[in-house]
Short mmCIF file of C-alpha atoms in Angstrom, two decimals:
data_model
loop_
_atom_site.label_atom_id
_atom_site.label_comp_id
_atom_site.label_asym_id
_atom_site.label_seq_id
_atom_site.Cartn_x
_atom_site.Cartn_y
_atom_site.Cartn_z
CA MET A 1 0.00 0.00 0.00
CA GLN A 2 1.41 3.41 -0.99
CA HIS A 3 2.11 5.68 1.96
CA SER A 4 0.26 9.00 2.22
CA ILE A 5 2.39 12.01 1.31
CA ASN A 6 1.87 15.42 2.87
CA THR A 7 4.51 18.06 2.15
CA VAL A 8 2.60 20.97 3.73
CA ASP A 9 3.99 22.60 6.87
CA PRO A 10 0.88 23.73 8.83
CA GLN A 11 2.70 26.62 10.56
CA GLU A 12 3.96 27.99 7.23
CA LEU A 13 0.46 27.67 5.77
CA GLN A 14 -1.00 29.66 8.65
CA LYS A 15 1.45 32.53 8.05
CA PHE A 16 0.38 32.99 4.43
CA GLU A 17 -3.32 32.51 5.15
CA ALA A 18 -3.07 35.47 7.53
CA MET A 19 -1.53 37.72 4.85
CA ALA A 20 -3.71 36.61 1.91
CA ALA A 21 -5.77 39.77 1.49
CA GLU A 22 -2.64 41.84 0.79
CA TRP A 23 -1.35 39.94 -2.26
CA TRP A 24 -2.16 42.68 -4.79
CA ASP A 25 -1.15 45.65 -2.63
CA PRO A 26 2.24 46.74 -4.04
CA ASN A 27 3.01 48.55 -0.78
CA GLY A 28 1.72 45.82 1.53
CA LYS A 29 3.26 42.74 3.08
CA PHE A 30 4.13 41.28 -0.32
CA ARG A 31 5.99 44.38 -1.48
CA PRO A 32 9.26 42.39 -1.88
CA LEU A 33 7.58 40.07 -4.41
CA HIS A 34 6.08 42.99 -6.33
CA LEU A 35 9.53 44.55 -6.57
CA MET A 36 11.13 41.25 -7.60
CA ASN A 37 8.37 40.14 -9.96
CA PRO A 38 9.72 41.68 -13.20
CA CYS A 39 13.06 39.99 -12.56
CA ARG A 40 11.45 36.65 -11.70
CA LEU A 41 9.14 36.79 -14.70
CA GLY A 42 12.01 37.72 -17.01
CA TYR A 43 13.99 34.66 -15.98
CA ILE A 44 10.99 32.35 -16.24
CA THR A 45 9.93 33.53 -19.68
CA GLU A 46 13.47 33.39 -21.09
CA GLN A 47 13.95 29.84 -19.84
CA ILE A 48 10.61 28.69 -21.25
CA ALA A 49 11.28 30.39 -24.58
CA ALA A 50 14.72 28.78 -24.85
CA GLU A 51 13.54 25.29 -23.86
CA PHE A 52 10.47 25.25 -26.10
CA ASN A 53 11.84 27.40 -28.95
CA ARG A 54 9.31 30.19 -28.52
CA ASP A 55 9.59 33.77 -29.78
CA LEU A 56 8.92 36.25 -26.98
CA GLY A 57 8.25 38.87 -29.63
CA GLN A 58 4.95 37.17 -30.45
CA SER A 59 1.76 38.27 -28.69
CA GLU A 60 1.09 34.83 -27.15
CA PRO A 61 4.40 32.95 -27.35
CA PHE A 62 3.39 30.28 -24.82
CA GLU A 63 0.22 29.19 -26.60
CA GLY A 64 -0.16 25.41 -26.35
CA LEU A 65 1.98 25.10 -23.20
CA ARG A 66 0.43 23.93 -19.95
CA ILE A 67 2.07 25.56 -16.93
CA ILE A 68 1.52 25.03 -13.22
CA ASP A 69 2.39 27.81 -10.79
CA ILE A 70 2.82 25.94 -7.50
CA GLY A 71 2.44 28.08 -4.41
CA CYS A 72 0.84 30.69 -6.67
CA GLY A 73 -0.28 32.94 -3.83
CA GLY A 74 -2.46 35.72 -5.23
CA GLY A 75 -1.40 35.01 -8.82
CA LEU A 76 1.49 37.45 -9.34
CA LEU A 77 3.08 35.05 -11.85
CA SER A 78 -0.01 33.13 -12.99
CA GLU A 79 -1.58 36.23 -14.51
CA PRO A 80 1.32 37.36 -16.75
CA LEU A 81 1.98 33.77 -17.87
CA THR A 82 -1.68 33.52 -18.87
CA ARG A 83 -1.40 36.77 -20.82
CA LEU A 84 1.51 35.19 -22.72
CA GLY A 85 -0.85 32.49 -23.97
CA ALA A 86 -0.15 29.63 -21.58
CA ASP A 87 -2.82 27.37 -20.11
CA VAL A 88 -2.09 28.06 -16.43
CA LEU A 89 -3.10 26.15 -13.33
CA GLY A 90 -2.38 28.12 -10.16
CA ALA A 91 -2.17 25.90 -7.08
CA ASP A 92 -1.78 26.91 -3.45
CA ALA A 93 -2.43 25.01 -0.24
CA ALA A 94 -3.80 28.20 1.37
CA GLU A 95 -7.48 28.53 0.45
CA ARG A 96 -7.55 32.26 1.21
CA ASN A 97 -4.77 32.83 -1.33
CA ILE A 98 -6.80 31.05 -4.00
CA ALA A 99 -9.91 33.09 -3.16
CA VAL A 100 -7.95 36.33 -3.63
CA ALA A 101 -6.34 35.04 -6.86
CA LYS A 102 -9.71 34.06 -8.36
CA ILE A 103 -11.27 37.45 -7.65
CA HIS A 104 -8.33 39.36 -9.11
CA ALA A 105 -8.21 37.19 -12.26
CA GLU A 106 -11.94 37.75 -12.82
CA GLN A 107 -11.45 41.49 -12.45
CA GLN A 108 -8.72 41.31 -15.10
CA GLY A 109 -10.82 39.17 -17.44
CA LEU A 110 -8.38 36.26 -17.24
CA ASP A 111 -9.32 32.57 -17.35
CA ILE A 112 -7.01 30.85 -14.87
CA ASP A 113 -7.62 27.45 -13.29
CA TYR A 114 -6.99 28.23 -9.62
CA ARG A 115 -7.16 25.38 -7.14
CA ALA A 116 -6.56 25.05 -3.39
CA GLU A 117 -4.45 21.94 -3.91
CA THR A 118 -1.04 20.56 -2.97
CA ALA A 119 1.50 19.11 -5.37
CA GLU A 120 0.83 15.60 -4.10
CA ALA A 121 -2.94 16.00 -4.56
CA LEU A 122 -2.41 17.02 -8.19
CA VAL A 123 -0.10 14.02 -8.73
CA ALA A 124 -2.90 11.79 -7.42
CA GLN A 125 -5.16 13.34 -10.08
CA ASP A 126 -2.63 12.43 -12.81
CA GLU A 127 -2.11 16.07 -13.79
CA GLN A 128 0.80 16.73 -16.18
CA PHE A 129 2.47 19.94 -17.29
CA ASP A 130 5.06 21.23 -19.72
CA VAL A 131 6.41 23.64 -17.11
CA VAL A 132 6.41 23.63 -13.31
CA VAL A 133 6.99 27.10 -11.83
CA ASN A 134 8.02 26.72 -8.22
CA MET A 135 9.05 30.10 -6.82
CA GLU A 136 9.92 30.76 -3.17
CA VAL A 137 8.04 27.70 -1.97
CA VAL A 138 10.59 24.99 -1.23
CA GLU A 139 11.92 26.80 1.88
CA HIS A 140 8.41 26.66 3.39
CA VAL A 141 7.58 22.95 3.00
CA ALA A 142 7.92 20.17 5.55
CA ASP A 143 10.30 18.01 3.47
CA PRO A 144 12.07 19.62 0.47
CA GLN A 145 13.12 16.33 -1.12
CA GLU A 146 9.66 14.79 -0.86
CA TYR A 147 8.11 17.99 -2.16
CA LEU A 148 10.41 18.16 -5.19
CA ASN A 149 9.80 14.47 -5.87
CA GLU A 150 6.10 15.30 -6.21
CA CYS A 151 6.81 18.36 -8.39
CA ALA A 152 8.88 16.20 -10.74
CA LYS A 153 5.98 13.78 -11.13
CA LEU A 154 3.86 16.67 -12.43
CA LEU A 155 6.25 17.25 -15.33
CA LYS A 156 5.87 15.67 -18.73
CA ALA A 157 9.00 14.06 -20.18
CA GLY A 158 11.10 16.88 -21.58
CA GLY A 159 9.37 19.35 -19.28
CA LEU A 160 10.97 22.34 -17.55
CA HIS A 161 11.12 22.96 -13.80
CA ILE A 162 11.97 26.43 -12.47
CA CYS A 163 12.63 26.71 -8.75
CA SER A 164 13.80 29.66 -6.65
CA THR A 165 14.60 29.94 -2.98
CA LEU A 166 16.94 31.60 -0.46
CA ASN A 167 20.53 30.62 0.26
CA ARG A 168 21.55 29.79 3.83
CA ASN A 169 24.50 31.84 5.02
CA ALA A 170 25.30 34.88 7.17
CA LYS A 171 24.47 37.33 4.38
CA SER A 172 21.01 35.84 3.77
CA PHE A 173 20.29 36.00 7.50
CA ALA A 174 21.30 39.66 7.58
CA MET A 175 19.30 40.62 4.48
CA ALA A 176 16.29 38.28 4.34
CA ILE A 177 15.62 38.04 8.08
CA VAL A 178 17.10 41.07 9.85
CA GLY A 179 16.84 43.48 6.91
CA ALA A 180 13.52 42.48 5.35
CA GLU A 181 11.61 41.59 8.51
CA TYR A 182 13.07 43.84 11.23
CA VAL A 183 14.74 46.87 9.60
CA MET A 184 12.75 47.51 6.39
CA ARG A 185 9.66 45.74 7.77
CA TRP A 186 8.84 44.49 4.28
CA LEU A 187 7.58 41.24 5.76
CA PRO A 188 5.98 40.27 9.09
CA LYS A 189 8.47 38.99 11.63
CA GLY A 190 8.74 35.22 11.42
CA THR A 191 7.80 34.98 7.72
CA HIS A 192 11.03 33.09 7.05
CA GLU A 193 13.01 30.61 9.11
CA TRP A 194 16.72 30.86 8.31
CA ASN A 195 17.40 27.21 9.15
CA LYS A 196 14.96 26.23 6.37
CA PHE A 197 16.88 28.17 3.72
CA ILE A 198 18.64 25.93 1.18
CA THR A 199 22.09 26.29 -0.37
CA PRO A 200 22.45 25.95 -4.16
CA ASP A 201 24.38 22.70 -3.76
CA GLU A 202 21.64 21.29 -1.53
CA LEU A 203 18.91 22.34 -3.96
CA PHE A 204 20.74 20.84 -6.94
CA ALA A 205 21.08 17.60 -4.96
CA PHE A 206 17.34 17.62 -4.16
CA ILE A 207 16.51 18.31 -7.82
CA ALA A 208 18.77 15.52 -9.03
CA GLY A 209 17.29 13.24 -6.36
CA ALA A 210 13.86 13.92 -7.89
CA GLY A 211 15.11 12.65 -11.25
CA LEU A 212 15.56 16.05 -12.91
CA GLU A 213 18.66 17.40 -14.67
CA PRO A 214 19.79 20.87 -13.47
CA ILE A 215 20.68 23.09 -16.43
CA ASP A 216 21.00 26.60 -15.00
CA LYS A 217 21.27 28.70 -11.85
CA LYS A 218 21.29 32.47 -11.39
CA GLY A 219 21.06 34.97 -8.56
CA PHE A 220 18.40 37.60 -7.95
CA VAL A 221 20.22 40.66 -6.57
CA PHE A 222 18.65 43.73 -4.98
CA ASN A 223 20.21 47.15 -5.59
CA PRO A 224 19.26 49.51 -2.73
CA ILE A 225 20.33 52.57 -4.75
CA SER A 226 18.13 51.93 -7.80
CA TRP A 227 15.59 50.08 -5.61
CA SER A 228 15.39 47.31 -8.19
CA TRP A 229 16.27 43.65 -8.75
CA SER A 230 18.49 42.17 -11.44
CA ILE A 231 19.71 38.74 -12.52
CA SER A 232 23.30 37.84 -11.66
CA HIS A 233 25.40 35.07 -13.18
CA ARG A 234 27.64 35.04 -10.09
CA ASP A 235 25.89 36.28 -6.97
CA LEU A 236 23.70 33.51 -5.55
CA SER A 237 24.37 34.58 -1.98
CA VAL A 238 20.77 35.43 -1.01
CA ASN A 239 17.96 34.91 -3.56
CA TYR A 240 18.61 32.52 -6.42
CA VAL A 241 16.78 30.53 -9.09
CA THR A 242 17.40 27.24 -10.88
CA ALA A 243 16.18 25.57 -14.06
CA SER A 244 16.08 21.83 -14.63
CA VAL A 245 14.55 19.44 -17.15
CA LYS A 246 12.92 16.03 -16.97
CA PRO A 247 14.72 13.56 -19.25
CA ARG A 248 12.73 12.32 -22.22
#
């Protein structure tokens, strides 16, 4: 008999349920994601375009691709990916997040399949996708390896997995915990737990353990002078992102 899998951390879920109503407030508790979103979206779209030979100059370059945005929150990535022509399923274990995402998508006239589901629940439903977008989620789950195993099962052969998280070192503690939560007060205190941050080597090992082949990694770097984010080929010291593929 197959054992029951549950990758959700109830305490982490409770944190995001409490903040759900503020997802689309650019000056609210999710301000860091609003600031980072153009950078995140740029990386995601470039990786998808390269892997599936799509022209980002077209109006709907991702037409025909099925994408899942796991841990979609209020839909900050699901909406632009839908506008690019993709068939998007936004999944989040927090029901309040999904309620907010549905209302906002309706207001924008967007048809997005939002579900209050976990990765393992979608695996049980035999769902399959060309792309799994998995941004800033893995540091919040109960078991990163088990969680990524389930994410890999959602990918079609030849599919693309994009996963971002936070590195674990003194700099990330200073910036993501002390800076973001206590000094800048961008996030409520306790949003992140530093001991759950994951180094790039650890994440690559988890990804490989899930049967995926890592193909890229980049850093997301914040510039306090320009108040903007950029992609770095070298600096993965705090926020970083990876791309991997499922062998055919």
